[in-house]
Amino acid sequence: MHRFLGLLGLFKEYLVLTVLIVISLVLLSLNDNNQVRAIRSTAVGFVGFMQNALAIIPNVVELKKENEVLRQLNVNLSNEVSLLREARLENLRLREIAGLKEHSSFKLTAGNVIGKSLLLLRNTITLDIGERDGIKADMPVISETGLVGKVIATSEHYSIAQLMQNKDFRASAKIQRTRVDGIIAWGGGDVLRLKNVSKTEDVKAGDIVITSEYSSVFPREIKIGLVSKIEEKPGSLFKEVEVTPSVDFASLEQVFVVTSAPDPERTEIEKKVARTK
Amino acid sequence: MIGRYFTYALISLVLVVVQTKLMRLLTVEGITPDILTIWVVFLALREGQLPASVWGFCIGLLFDLATGNFIGLSALSKTICGFFAGYFYSETKMLQTLASYRFLMVVLFASVIQNTVYFIIYAQGSEIGFLRAIFQVGLATAFYTTTWTLLPMFAFTRRSMR
């Protein structure tokens, strides 16, 4: 301490000069005239130049911090991109569905698939629409790509639909090109089978299979799928027509239930005839 | 010592008033002699570097406050003036210095430094460049002030001859 005071005494003139200059500069800075503004401007320019010049020296701590911030930003942006992609796909899907609803002549009620029961033989889906939405049993279920199945059970808010990939499913169908009729049923695995097609009928691979007007449940001309394979077994009168469904059941998320009732007069007379038999 | 410093303060006050109110009468071509610089140099040669710096600051600040423009600029320039003039302080040769041409040289030297500092700042942001201000106004003021230093120098010469 004594030594420090001695040192201060040795340079007291310079110390006092420095203090007085600092006070003077502070007083100068309190002025607001052209000169002070020009000096401030020069000082800012100089500081900026020095910062620029020193910027080439990497600051490890700052770089590390910046790196962390950028990483965090990267994660956030990646999440955002992922969400946007998802939203875009959803948007496309919804547009397709909206398009179907707009162009369809049926009365449709949209529903989301909230559950799937993919048991070996009885595949069903659960929908988030029910009796409150006007859903009843036997109503057809379709998607933007084609026939999905039909409603088999309902509650107030939910309903269960039987997929075409269900051993109990049957529907009247026809080949669109040649109007050949048949019964569509599940063929096991991912394929359907068009049954009761005579060996003499004109059916080719690639033919489009649609619902037939003979069905009292399904509206006519809803796409079912494409003929993928035809076999003719000896000793049988019918062709084995394999149909690949146009609906991808694995990725099914939104569907429509056709809520417009089939022609009641037709239904009534068909029931009457059935009873008399 | 306190009495001496009180006298210095009183003289400083009077000189500031004279500088602000009367010295304009001696202005030639826009150049006014700076009697405060002569006074600060005198204090430096008489009291030394440290007191001269402090007196320079006080006198400069007083002048800034009296004129009301650019507070701190005269305080800064006169602090530096007093500091540099203090290099020529010699306790034993004080009167010889004051009574000779050396007094003029010290005033000229200190005045040039003071005006350089002053105009470096004063010329900022103005249309007149600071080099032109230093050489045209600063040097002229320094020489004109040095000329007026002849009066105290002669006074000290007479005193030393007694």
CSV table of C-alpha atoms in Angstrom, one decimal:
chain,number,residue,atom,x,y,z
A,1,MET,CA,0.0,0.0,0.0
A,2,HIS,CA,2.8,2.3,1.0
A,3,ARG,CA,4.6,1.4,-2.2
A,4,PHE,CA,1.5,2.1,-4.2
A,5,LEU,CA,1.0,5.5,-2.6
A,6,GLY,CA,4.7,6.2,-3.3
A,7,LEU,CA,4.1,5.3,-7.0
A,8,LEU,CA,1.0,7.5,-7.1
A,9,GLY,CA,3.1,10.4,-5.6
A,10,LEU,CA,5.7,9.8,-8.3
A,11,PHE,CA,3.2,10.2,-11.1
A,12,LYS,CA,0.8,12.6,-9.4
A,13,GLU,CA,1.1,15.2,-12.2
A,14,TYR,CA,0.0,12.7,-14.8
A,15,LEU,CA,-2.7,11.3,-12.5
A,16,VAL,CA,-4.2,14.8,-11.9
A,17,LEU,CA,-3.9,15.6,-15.6
A,18,THR,CA,-5.8,12.4,-16.5
A,19,VAL,CA,-8.5,13.2,-14.0
A,20,LEU,CA,-8.9,16.8,-15.2
A,21,ILE,CA,-9.0,15.6,-18.9
A,22,VAL,CA,-11.6,13.0,-18.1
A,23,ILE,CA,-13.7,15.7,-16.3
A,24,SER,CA,-13.3,18.0,-19.2
A,25,LEU,CA,-14.3,15.3,-21.7
A,26,VAL,CA,-17.4,14.5,-19.6
A,27,LEU,CA,-18.3,18.2,-19.6
A,28,LEU,CA,-17.7,18.3,-23.3
A,29,SER,CA,-20.0,15.4,-23.9
A,30,LEU,CA,-22.8,17.2,-22.1
A,31,ASN,CA,-22.9,19.8,-24.9
A,32,ASP,CA,-25.3,19.3,-27.7
A,33,ASN,CA,-23.8,21.1,-30.7
A,34,ASN,CA,-22.4,20.2,-34.1
A,35,GLN,CA,-18.9,19.5,-32.8
A,36,VAL,CA,-20.0,17.0,-30.2
A,37,ARG,CA,-22.4,15.4,-32.6
A,38,ALA,CA,-19.5,15.1,-35.2
A,39,ILE,CA,-17.2,13.6,-32.5
A,40,ARG,CA,-19.9,11.2,-31.4
A,41,SER,CA,-20.4,10.2,-35.0
A,42,THR,CA,-16.6,9.7,-35.5
A,43,ALA,CA,-16.4,7.8,-32.3
A,44,VAL,CA,-19.2,5.5,-33.3
A,45,GLY,CA,-17.6,5.0,-36.7
A,46,PHE,CA,-14.2,4.2,-35.1
A,47,VAL,CA,-15.7,1.8,-32.6
A,48,GLY,CA,-17.6,0.1,-35.5
A,49,PHE,CA,-14.4,-0.1,-37.5
A,50,MET,CA,-12.5,-1.6,-34.6
A,51,GLN,CA,-15.3,-4.1,-33.9
A,52,ASN,CA,-15.3,-5.1,-37.6
A,53,ALA,CA,-11.5,-5.4,-37.6
A,54,LEU,CA,-11.6,-7.5,-34.4
A,55,ALA,CA,-14.5,-9.6,-35.6
A,56,ILE,CA,-12.0,-11.8,-37.5
A,57,ILE,CA,-10.6,-13.0,-34.2
A,58,PRO,CA,-12.9,-15.9,-33.2
A,59,ASN,CA,-14.4,-15.6,-29.7
A,60,VAL,CA,-14.7,-19.1,-28.5
A,61,VAL,CA,-17.2,-18.4,-25.7
A,62,GLU,CA,-19.4,-16.3,-28.0
A,63,LEU,CA,-19.1,-18.9,-30.8
A,64,LYS,CA,-20.2,-21.6,-28.4
A,65,LYS,CA,-23.2,-19.6,-27.2
A,66,GLU,CA,-24.1,-18.8,-30.8
A,67,ASN,CA,-23.7,-22.5,-31.7
A,68,GLU,CA,-26.1,-23.5,-28.9
A,69,VAL,CA,-28.6,-20.8,-29.9
A,70,LEU,CA,-28.4,-21.9,-33.6
A,71,ARG,CA,-28.8,-25.6,-32.6
A,72,GLN,CA,-31.9,-24.7,-30.6
A,73,LEU,CA,-33.2,-22.7,-33.5
A,74,ASN,CA,-32.5,-25.6,-35.8
A,75,VAL,CA,-34.5,-28.0,-33.7
A,76,ASN,CA,-37.4,-25.5,-33.5
A,77,LEU,CA,-37.3,-24.9,-37.2
A,78,SER,CA,-37.1,-28.7,-37.9
A,79,ASN,CA,-40.2,-29.2,-35.8
A,80,GLU,CA,-41.9,-26.4,-37.6
A,81,VAL,CA,-41.0,-27.8,-41.0
A,82,SER,CA,-42.3,-31.2,-39.9
A,83,LEU,CA,-45.6,-29.6,-38.7
A,84,LEU,CA,-45.9,-27.7,-41.9
A,85,ARG,CA,-45.3,-30.8,-44.0
A,86,GLU,CA,-48.0,-32.6,-42.0
A,87,ALA,CA,-50.4,-29.7,-42.4
A,88,ARG,CA,-49.7,-29.7,-46.1
A,89,LEU,CA,-50.4,-33.4,-46.5
A,90,GLU,CA,-53.6,-33.0,-44.4
A,91,ASN,CA,-54.6,-30.0,-46.5
A,92,LEU,CA,-54.2,-32.1,-49.7
A,93,ARG,CA,-56.1,-34.9,-48.2
A,94,LEU,CA,-58.9,-32.6,-47.0
A,95,ARG,CA,-59.0,-30.9,-50.4
A,96,GLU,CA,-59.5,-34.3,-52.1
A,97,ILE,CA,-62.2,-35.1,-49.6
A,98,ALA,CA,-63.9,-31.8,-50.0
A,99,GLY,CA,-63.8,-32.3,-53.8
A,100,LEU,CA,-65.5,-35.6,-53.4
A,101,LYS,CA,-68.1,-34.1,-51.2
A,102,GLU,CA,-68.8,-31.3,-53.6
A,103,HIS,CA,-69.0,-33.5,-56.7
A,104,SER,CA,-70.9,-36.3,-55.1
A,105,SER,CA,-74.6,-36.6,-55.7
A,106,PHE,CA,-75.1,-38.4,-52.4
A,107,LYS,CA,-75.6,-36.8,-49.0
A,108,LEU,CA,-72.4,-37.4,-47.2
A,109,THR,CA,-71.3,-37.0,-43.6
A,110,ALA,CA,-67.6,-36.8,-42.9
A,111,GLY,CA,-66.0,-38.7,-40.1
A,112,ASN,CA,-62.5,-39.4,-38.8
A,113,VAL,CA,-61.3,-42.9,-38.2
A,114,ILE,CA,-60.5,-43.0,-34.5
A,115,GLY,CA,-59.9,-46.8,-34.2
A,116,LYS,CA,-59.1,-49.8,-36.3
A,117,SER,CA,-59.8,-53.4,-35.4
A,118,LEU,CA,-57.7,-55.4,-37.8
A,119,LEU,CA,-58.5,-58.9,-36.6
A,120,LEU,CA,-57.7,-61.6,-39.0
A,121,LEU,CA,-61.2,-62.2,-40.4
A,122,ARG,CA,-63.3,-59.3,-39.2
A,123,ASN,CA,-61.7,-56.0,-40.0
A,124,THR,CA,-63.6,-52.9,-38.8
A,125,ILE,CA,-63.0,-49.2,-38.2
A,126,THR,CA,-64.4,-46.9,-35.5
A,127,LEU,CA,-65.7,-43.5,-36.6
A,128,ASP,CA,-66.2,-40.4,-34.5
A,129,ILE,CA,-69.7,-39.9,-35.9
A,130,GLY,CA,-72.9,-41.6,-34.7
A,131,GLU,CA,-76.6,-41.5,-34.4
A,132,ARG,CA,-76.5,-37.9,-33.5
A,133,ASP,CA,-75.0,-37.2,-36.9
A,134,GLY,CA,-77.7,-39.3,-38.7
A,135,ILE,CA,-75.6,-42.4,-39.0
A,136,LYS,CA,-77.5,-45.7,-39.1
A,137,ALA,CA,-76.5,-49.4,-39.7
A,138,ASP,CA,-76.1,-50.5,-43.3
A,139,MET,CA,-75.1,-47.0,-44.5
A,140,PRO,CA,-72.2,-47.2,-47.0
A,141,VAL,CA,-68.8,-45.8,-46.1
A,142,ILE,CA,-66.7,-44.4,-48.9
A,143,SER,CA,-63.5,-42.4,-49.2
A,144,GLU,CA,-62.1,-40.1,-51.9
A,145,THR,CA,-60.6,-43.2,-53.6
A,146,GLY,CA,-63.5,-45.5,-53.4
A,147,LEU,CA,-65.7,-47.9,-51.4
A,148,VAL,CA,-64.6,-48.6,-47.9
A,149,GLY,CA,-67.4,-50.7,-46.4
A,150,LYS,CA,-70.6,-50.2,-44.5
A,151,VAL,CA,-71.8,-49.2,-41.0
A,152,ILE,CA,-72.7,-52.2,-38.9
A,153,ALA,CA,-73.2,-50.7,-35.4
A,154,THR,CA,-73.9,-47.2,-34.1
A,155,SER,CA,-74.0,-45.3,-30.8
A,156,GLU,CA,-74.9,-41.7,-30.1
A,157,HIS,CA,-71.4,-40.4,-30.9
A,158,TYR,CA,-69.6,-43.3,-32.6
A,159,SER,CA,-70.2,-45.9,-35.3
A,160,ILE,CA,-68.4,-49.0,-36.4
A,161,ALA,CA,-67.9,-49.8,-40.1
A,162,GLN,CA,-67.2,-53.1,-41.6
A,163,LEU,CA,-64.4,-52.9,-44.1
A,164,MET,CA,-64.5,-54.7,-47.5
A,165,GLN,CA,-61.7,-56.7,-46.0
A,166,ASN,CA,-64.1,-58.6,-43.7
A,167,LYS,CA,-65.2,-62.1,-44.3
A,168,ASP,CA,-68.9,-61.1,-43.9
A,169,PHE,CA,-68.8,-58.4,-46.4
A,170,ARG,CA,-70.7,-58.8,-49.7
A,171,ALA,CA,-71.7,-56.2,-52.3
A,172,SER,CA,-73.1,-56.3,-55.8
A,173,ALA,CA,-70.4,-55.2,-58.3
A,174,LYS,CA,-69.7,-55.0,-62.0
A,175,ILE,CA,-66.9,-54.5,-64.4
A,176,GLN,CA,-67.2,-50.9,-65.6
A,177,ARG,CA,-66.0,-51.7,-69.2
A,178,THR,CA,-68.2,-54.7,-70.0
A,179,ARG,CA,-71.0,-54.3,-67.4
A,180,VAL,CA,-70.4,-57.9,-66.3
A,181,ASP,CA,-72.0,-58.5,-62.8
A,182,GLY,CA,-70.7,-60.3,-59.8
A,183,ILE,CA,-70.5,-60.3,-56.1
A,184,ILE,CA,-67.5,-58.6,-54.5
A,185,ALA,CA,-66.2,-60.2,-51.3
A,186,TRP,CA,-62.9,-60.4,-49.4
A,187,GLY,CA,-60.4,-62.7,-50.9
A,188,GLY,CA,-58.1,-62.8,-47.9
A,189,GLY,CA,-55.0,-60.6,-47.4
A,190,ASP,CA,-55.1,-57.4,-49.3
A,191,VAL,CA,-57.2,-58.5,-52.2
A,192,LEU,CA,-60.9,-58.8,-53.0
A,193,ARG,CA,-62.6,-61.4,-55.2
A,194,LEU,CA,-65.4,-60.8,-57.8
A,195,LYS,CA,-67.4,-63.9,-57.6
A,196,ASN,CA,-70.0,-65.4,-59.9
A,197,VAL,CA,-68.3,-64.3,-63.1
A,198,SER,CA,-68.9,-66.8,-65.8
A,199,LYS,CA,-65.9,-68.1,-67.8
A,200,THR,CA,-67.5,-66.8,-70.9
A,201,GLU,CA,-67.6,-63.2,-69.7
A,202,ASP,CA,-65.2,-60.6,-70.9
A,203,VAL,CA,-63.0,-59.6,-68.0
A,204,LYS,CA,-59.4,-58.4,-68.3
A,205,ALA,CA,-56.7,-57.4,-65.8
A,206,GLY,CA,-56.8,-53.7,-65.3
A,207,ASP,CA,-60.6,-53.5,-65.6
A,208,ILE,CA,-62.3,-51.1,-63.1
A,209,VAL,CA,-64.7,-52.7,-60.7
A,210,ILE,CA,-67.6,-50.6,-59.5
A,211,THR,CA,-70.7,-51.1,-57.3
A,212,SER,CA,-73.7,-52.3,-59.2
A,213,GLU,CA,-77.2,-50.8,-59.3
A,214,TYR,CA,-78.5,-54.2,-58.0
A,215,SER,CA,-77.3,-53.4,-54.5
A,216,SER,CA,-79.9,-52.1,-52.1
A,217,VAL,CA,-77.2,-50.9,-49.7
A,218,PHE,CA,-74.5,-49.3,-51.9
A,219,PRO,CA,-75.1,-46.5,-54.4
A,220,ARG,CA,-74.2,-47.4,-58.0
A,221,GLU,CA,-70.9,-46.7,-59.7
A,222,ILE,CA,-68.7,-46.3,-56.7
A,223,LYS,CA,-65.2,-47.5,-57.5
A,224,ILE,CA,-64.2,-50.7,-55.7
A,225,GLY,CA,-60.8,-51.4,-57.3
A,226,LEU,CA,-59.0,-52.8,-60.3
A,227,VAL,CA,-58.9,-56.4,-61.6
A,228,SER,CA,-55.4,-57.6,-60.9
A,229,LYS,CA,-55.5,-61.3,-61.7
A,230,ILE,CA,-57.9,-63.7,-63.5
A,231,GLU,CA,-57.7,-67.5,-63.1
A,232,GLU,CA,-59.8,-70.2,-64.7
A,233,LYS,CA,-59.8,-73.4,-62.7
A,234,PRO,CA,-60.8,-76.6,-64.4
A,235,GLY,CA,-64.1,-78.0,-63.3
A,236,SER,CA,-65.5,-74.7,-62.3
A,237,LEU,CA,-68.0,-72.6,-64.2
A,238,PHE,CA,-66.7,-69.3,-62.9
A,239,LYS,CA,-63.6,-67.3,-63.3
A,240,GLU,CA,-61.5,-66.4,-60.2
A,241,VAL,CA,-61.3,-62.7,-60.5
A,242,GLU,CA,-58.9,-61.0,-58.1
A,243,VAL,CA,-59.5,-57.3,-57.4
A,244,THR,CA,-57.1,-54.9,-55.7
A,245,PRO,CA,-59.1,-52.4,-53.7
A,246,SER,CA,-58.6,-48.7,-54.6
A,247,VAL,CA,-58.7,-47.8,-51.0
A,248,ASP,CA,-55.6,-48.1,-48.9
A,249,PHE,CA,-57.1,-49.4,-45.7
A,250,ALA,CA,-53.9,-49.1,-43.8
A,251,SER,CA,-53.7,-45.4,-44.2
A,252,LEU,CA,-57.4,-44.6,-43.9
A,253,GLU,CA,-57.9,-41.4,-41.7
A,254,GLN,CA,-61.0,-39.7,-43.0
A,255,VAL,CA,-64.1,-41.3,-44.6
A,256,PHE,CA,-67.7,-40.3,-45.6
A,257,VAL,CA,-70.8,-42.1,-44.7
A,258,VAL,CA,-73.5,-41.9,-47.3
A,259,THR,CA,-76.5,-40.9,-45.3
A,260,SER,CA,-79.0,-40.5,-48.1
A,261,ALA,CA,-81.4,-43.4,-47.8
A,262,PRO,CA,-81.8,-45.7,-50.8
A,263,ASP,CA,-85.1,-45.5,-52.7
A,264,PRO,CA,-87.6,-46.5,-49.9
A,265,GLU,CA,-90.1,-47.8,-52.4
A,266,ARG,CA,-87.6,-50.2,-53.8
A,267,THR,CA,-86.5,-51.3,-50.4
A,268,GLU,CA,-90.1,-51.8,-49.4
A,269,ILE,CA,-91.1,-54.0,-52.3
A,270,GLU,CA,-87.9,-56.0,-52.1
A,271,LYS,CA,-88.7,-56.7,-48.4
A,272,LYS,CA,-92.3,-57.6,-49.2
A,273,VAL,CA,-91.2,-60.1,-51.9
A,274,ALA,CA,-88.6,-61.6,-49.5
A,275,ARG,CA,-91.3,-62.1,-46.9
A,276,THR,CA,-93.6,-63.9,-49.3
A,277,LYS,CA,-90.9,-66.2,-50.2
B,1,MET,CA,-0.2,29.7,0.8
B,2,ILE,CA,-4.0,30.0,1.1
B,3,GLY,CA,-3.7,33.7,0.8
B,4,ARG,CA,-1.6,33.4,-2.3
B,5,TYR,CA,-4.1,31.0,-3.8
B,6,PHE,CA,-6.9,33.3,-2.9
B,7,THR,CA,-5.1,36.1,-4.7
B,8,TYR,CA,-4.7,33.9,-7.7
B,9,ALA,CA,-8.4,33.1,-7.7
B,10,LEU,CA,-9.3,36.7,-7.5
B,11,ILE,CA,-6.9,37.7,-10.3
B,12,SER,CA,-8.3,34.8,-12.4
B,13,LEU,CA,-11.8,36.0,-11.9
B,14,VAL,CA,-10.9,39.5,-12.9
B,15,LEU,CA,-8.9,38.3,-15.9
B,16,VAL,CA,-11.8,36.1,-17.1
B,17,VAL,CA,-14.1,39.2,-17.0
B,18,VAL,CA,-11.4,41.2,-18.8
B,19,GLN,CA,-11.0,38.5,-21.4
B,20,THR,CA,-14.7,38.1,-22.1
B,21,LYS,CA,-15.6,41.8,-21.9
B,22,LEU,CA,-12.6,43.9,-22.9
B,23,MET,CA,-10.2,41.9,-25.0
B,24,ARG,CA,-12.5,42.1,-28.0
B,25,LEU,CA,-11.4,45.7,-28.2
B,26,LEU,CA,-7.9,44.5,-29.1
B,27,THR,CA,-9.1,42.1,-31.8
B,28,VAL,CA,-7.2,42.4,-35.1
B,29,GLU,CA,-8.5,40.6,-38.1
B,30,GLY,CA,-10.7,38.4,-35.9
B,31,ILE,CA,-7.7,37.4,-33.7
B,32,THR,CA,-8.0,38.2,-30.0
B,33,PRO,CA,-5.1,37.9,-27.6
B,34,ASP,CA,-5.7,35.3,-24.8
B,35,ILE,CA,-4.5,36.8,-21.5
B,36,LEU,CA,-5.8,33.8,-19.6
B,37,THR,CA,-3.1,31.7,-21.4
B,38,ILE,CA,-0.5,34.1,-20.3
B,39,TRP,CA,-1.9,33.9,-16.7
B,40,VAL,CA,-1.9,30.1,-16.8
B,41,VAL,CA,1.7,30.0,-18.1
B,42,PHE,CA,2.7,32.5,-15.4
B,43,LEU,CA,1.2,30.2,-12.7
B,44,ALA,CA,2.9,27.2,-14.3
B,45,LEU,CA,6.3,28.9,-14.1
B,46,ARG,CA,5.7,30.1,-10.6
B,47,GLU,CA,3.9,27.2,-9.0
B,48,GLY,CA,4.8,24.1,-11.0
B,49,GLN,CA,3.1,21.6,-13.3
B,50,LEU,CA,0.5,20.1,-11.0
B,51,PRO,CA,-0.9,23.4,-9.6
B,52,ALA,CA,-0.8,24.9,-13.2
B,53,SER,CA,-2.9,22.0,-14.5
B,54,VAL,CA,-5.5,22.5,-11.8
B,55,TRP,CA,-5.5,26.3,-12.3
B,56,GLY,CA,-5.7,25.8,-16.0
B,57,PHE,CA,-8.7,23.6,-15.6
B,58,CYS,CA,-10.4,26.0,-13.2
B,59,ILE,CA,-9.7,29.2,-15.2
B,60,GLY,CA,-10.8,27.4,-18.4
B,61,LEU,CA,-14.0,26.2,-16.9
B,62,LEU,CA,-14.7,29.6,-15.5
B,63,PHE,CA,-14.2,31.1,-18.9
B,64,ASP,CA,-16.5,28.4,-20.5
B,65,LEU,CA,-19.2,29.2,-17.9
B,66,ALA,CA,-18.7,33.0,-18.5
B,67,THR,CA,-19.1,32.7,-22.3
B,68,GLY,CA,-21.7,29.9,-22.1
B,69,ASN,CA,-20.6,28.1,-25.2
B,70,PHE,CA,-19.0,24.7,-25.4
B,71,ILE,CA,-18.6,24.0,-21.7
B,72,GLY,CA,-15.4,22.0,-21.1
B,73,LEU,CA,-13.5,22.9,-24.2
B,74,SER,CA,-11.4,25.8,-22.6
B,75,ALA,CA,-11.1,23.7,-19.4
B,76,LEU,CA,-9.5,20.9,-21.4
B,77,SER,CA,-7.2,23.1,-23.5
B,78,LYS,CA,-6.1,25.2,-20.6
B,79,THR,CA,-5.4,22.2,-18.4
B,80,ILE,CA,-3.1,20.9,-21.1
B,81,CYS,CA,-1.6,24.3,-21.6
B,82,GLY,CA,-0.8,24.5,-17.8
B,83,PHE,CA,0.6,21.0,-17.8
B,84,PHE,CA,3.0,21.6,-20.7
B,85,ALA,CA,4.0,25.0,-19.5
B,86,GLY,CA,4.8,23.3,-16.1
B,87,TYR,CA,7.7,21.5,-17.8
B,88,PHE,CA,9.6,24.8,-17.8
B,89,TYR,CA,9.1,25.3,-14.0
B,90,SER,CA,12.2,25.9,-12.1
B,91,GLU,CA,12.0,27.0,-8.5
B,92,THR,CA,15.4,28.7,-8.6
B,93,LYS,CA,15.2,30.3,-12.0
B,94,MET,CA,11.6,31.5,-11.8
B,95,LEU,CA,12.2,35.2,-12.0
B,96,GLN,CA,14.9,34.8,-14.7
B,97,THR,CA,12.5,32.9,-16.8
B,98,LEU,CA,9.6,35.4,-16.3
B,99,ALA,CA,11.9,38.3,-17.0
B,100,SER,CA,13.4,37.0,-20.2
B,101,TYR,CA,12.4,36.0,-23.8
B,102,ARG,CA,12.0,32.4,-22.3
B,103,PHE,CA,8.7,33.6,-20.9
B,104,LEU,CA,7.6,34.5,-24.5
B,105,MET,CA,8.8,31.1,-25.8
B,106,VAL,CA,6.9,29.2,-23.1
B,107,VAL,CA,3.8,31.2,-23.8
B,108,LEU,CA,4.1,30.6,-27.5
B,109,PHE,CA,4.8,26.9,-27.0
B,110,ALA,CA,1.9,26.4,-24.5
B,111,SER,CA,-0.4,28.6,-26.6
B,112,VAL,CA,0.3,26.5,-29.8
B,113,ILE,CA,-0.5,23.3,-27.9
B,114,GLN,CA,-3.5,24.8,-26.3
B,115,ASN,CA,-4.9,26.1,-29.6
B,116,THR,CA,-4.2,22.9,-31.4
B,117,VAL,CA,-6.2,20.9,-28.8
B,118,TYR,CA,-8.9,23.6,-28.9
B,119,PHE,CA,-9.3,23.7,-32.6
B,120,ILE,CA,-9.0,19.9,-33.1
B,121,ILE,CA,-12.3,19.7,-31.2
B,122,TYR,CA,-13.8,23.0,-32.2
B,123,ALA,CA,-13.4,22.4,-35.9
B,124,GLN,CA,-15.2,19.0,-35.8
B,125,GLY,CA,-18.4,19.1,-37.7
B,126,SER,CA,-17.8,22.6,-39.1
B,127,GLU,CA,-17.0,23.5,-42.7
B,128,ILE,CA,-13.6,24.8,-41.8
B,129,GLY,CA,-11.0,22.1,-41.5
B,130,PHE,CA,-9.1,21.8,-38.2
B,131,LEU,CA,-5.7,22.1,-39.9
B,132,ARG,CA,-6.8,25.4,-41.4
B,133,ALA,CA,-8.2,26.4,-38.1
B,134,ILE,CA,-5.0,25.6,-36.3
B,135,PHE,CA,-2.7,27.3,-38.8
B,136,GLN,CA,-4.9,30.3,-39.5
B,137,VAL,CA,-6.5,31.0,-36.2
B,138,GLY,CA,-4.5,29.0,-33.7
B,139,LEU,CA,-1.1,30.1,-34.7
B,140,ALA,CA,-2.1,33.7,-35.2
B,141,THR,CA,-3.7,33.8,-31.7
B,142,ALA,CA,-0.6,32.2,-30.3
B,143,PHE,CA,1.7,34.8,-31.8
B,144,TYR,CA,-0.6,37.7,-30.9
B,145,THR,CA,-0.9,36.4,-27.4
B,146,THR,CA,2.9,36.1,-27.2
B,147,THR,CA,3.2,39.7,-28.3
B,148,TRP,CA,1.0,40.8,-25.4
B,149,THR,CA,3.3,38.7,-23.1
B,150,LEU,CA,5.9,41.4,-23.7
B,151,LEU,CA,4.1,43.6,-21.2
B,152,PRO,CA,4.4,41.2,-18.2
B,153,MET,CA,7.9,40.2,-19.3
B,154,PHE,CA,9.0,43.8,-19.2
B,155,ALA,CA,7.4,44.2,-15.8
B,156,PHE,CA,9.3,41.2,-14.5
B,157,THR,CA,12.5,42.5,-16.2
B,158,ARG,CA,12.2,45.8,-14.3
B,159,ARG,CA,11.5,44.0,-11.1
B,160,SER,CA,14.5,41.7,-11.5
B,161,MET,CA,16.8,44.7,-12.2
B,162,ARG,CA,15.9,46.2,-8.8
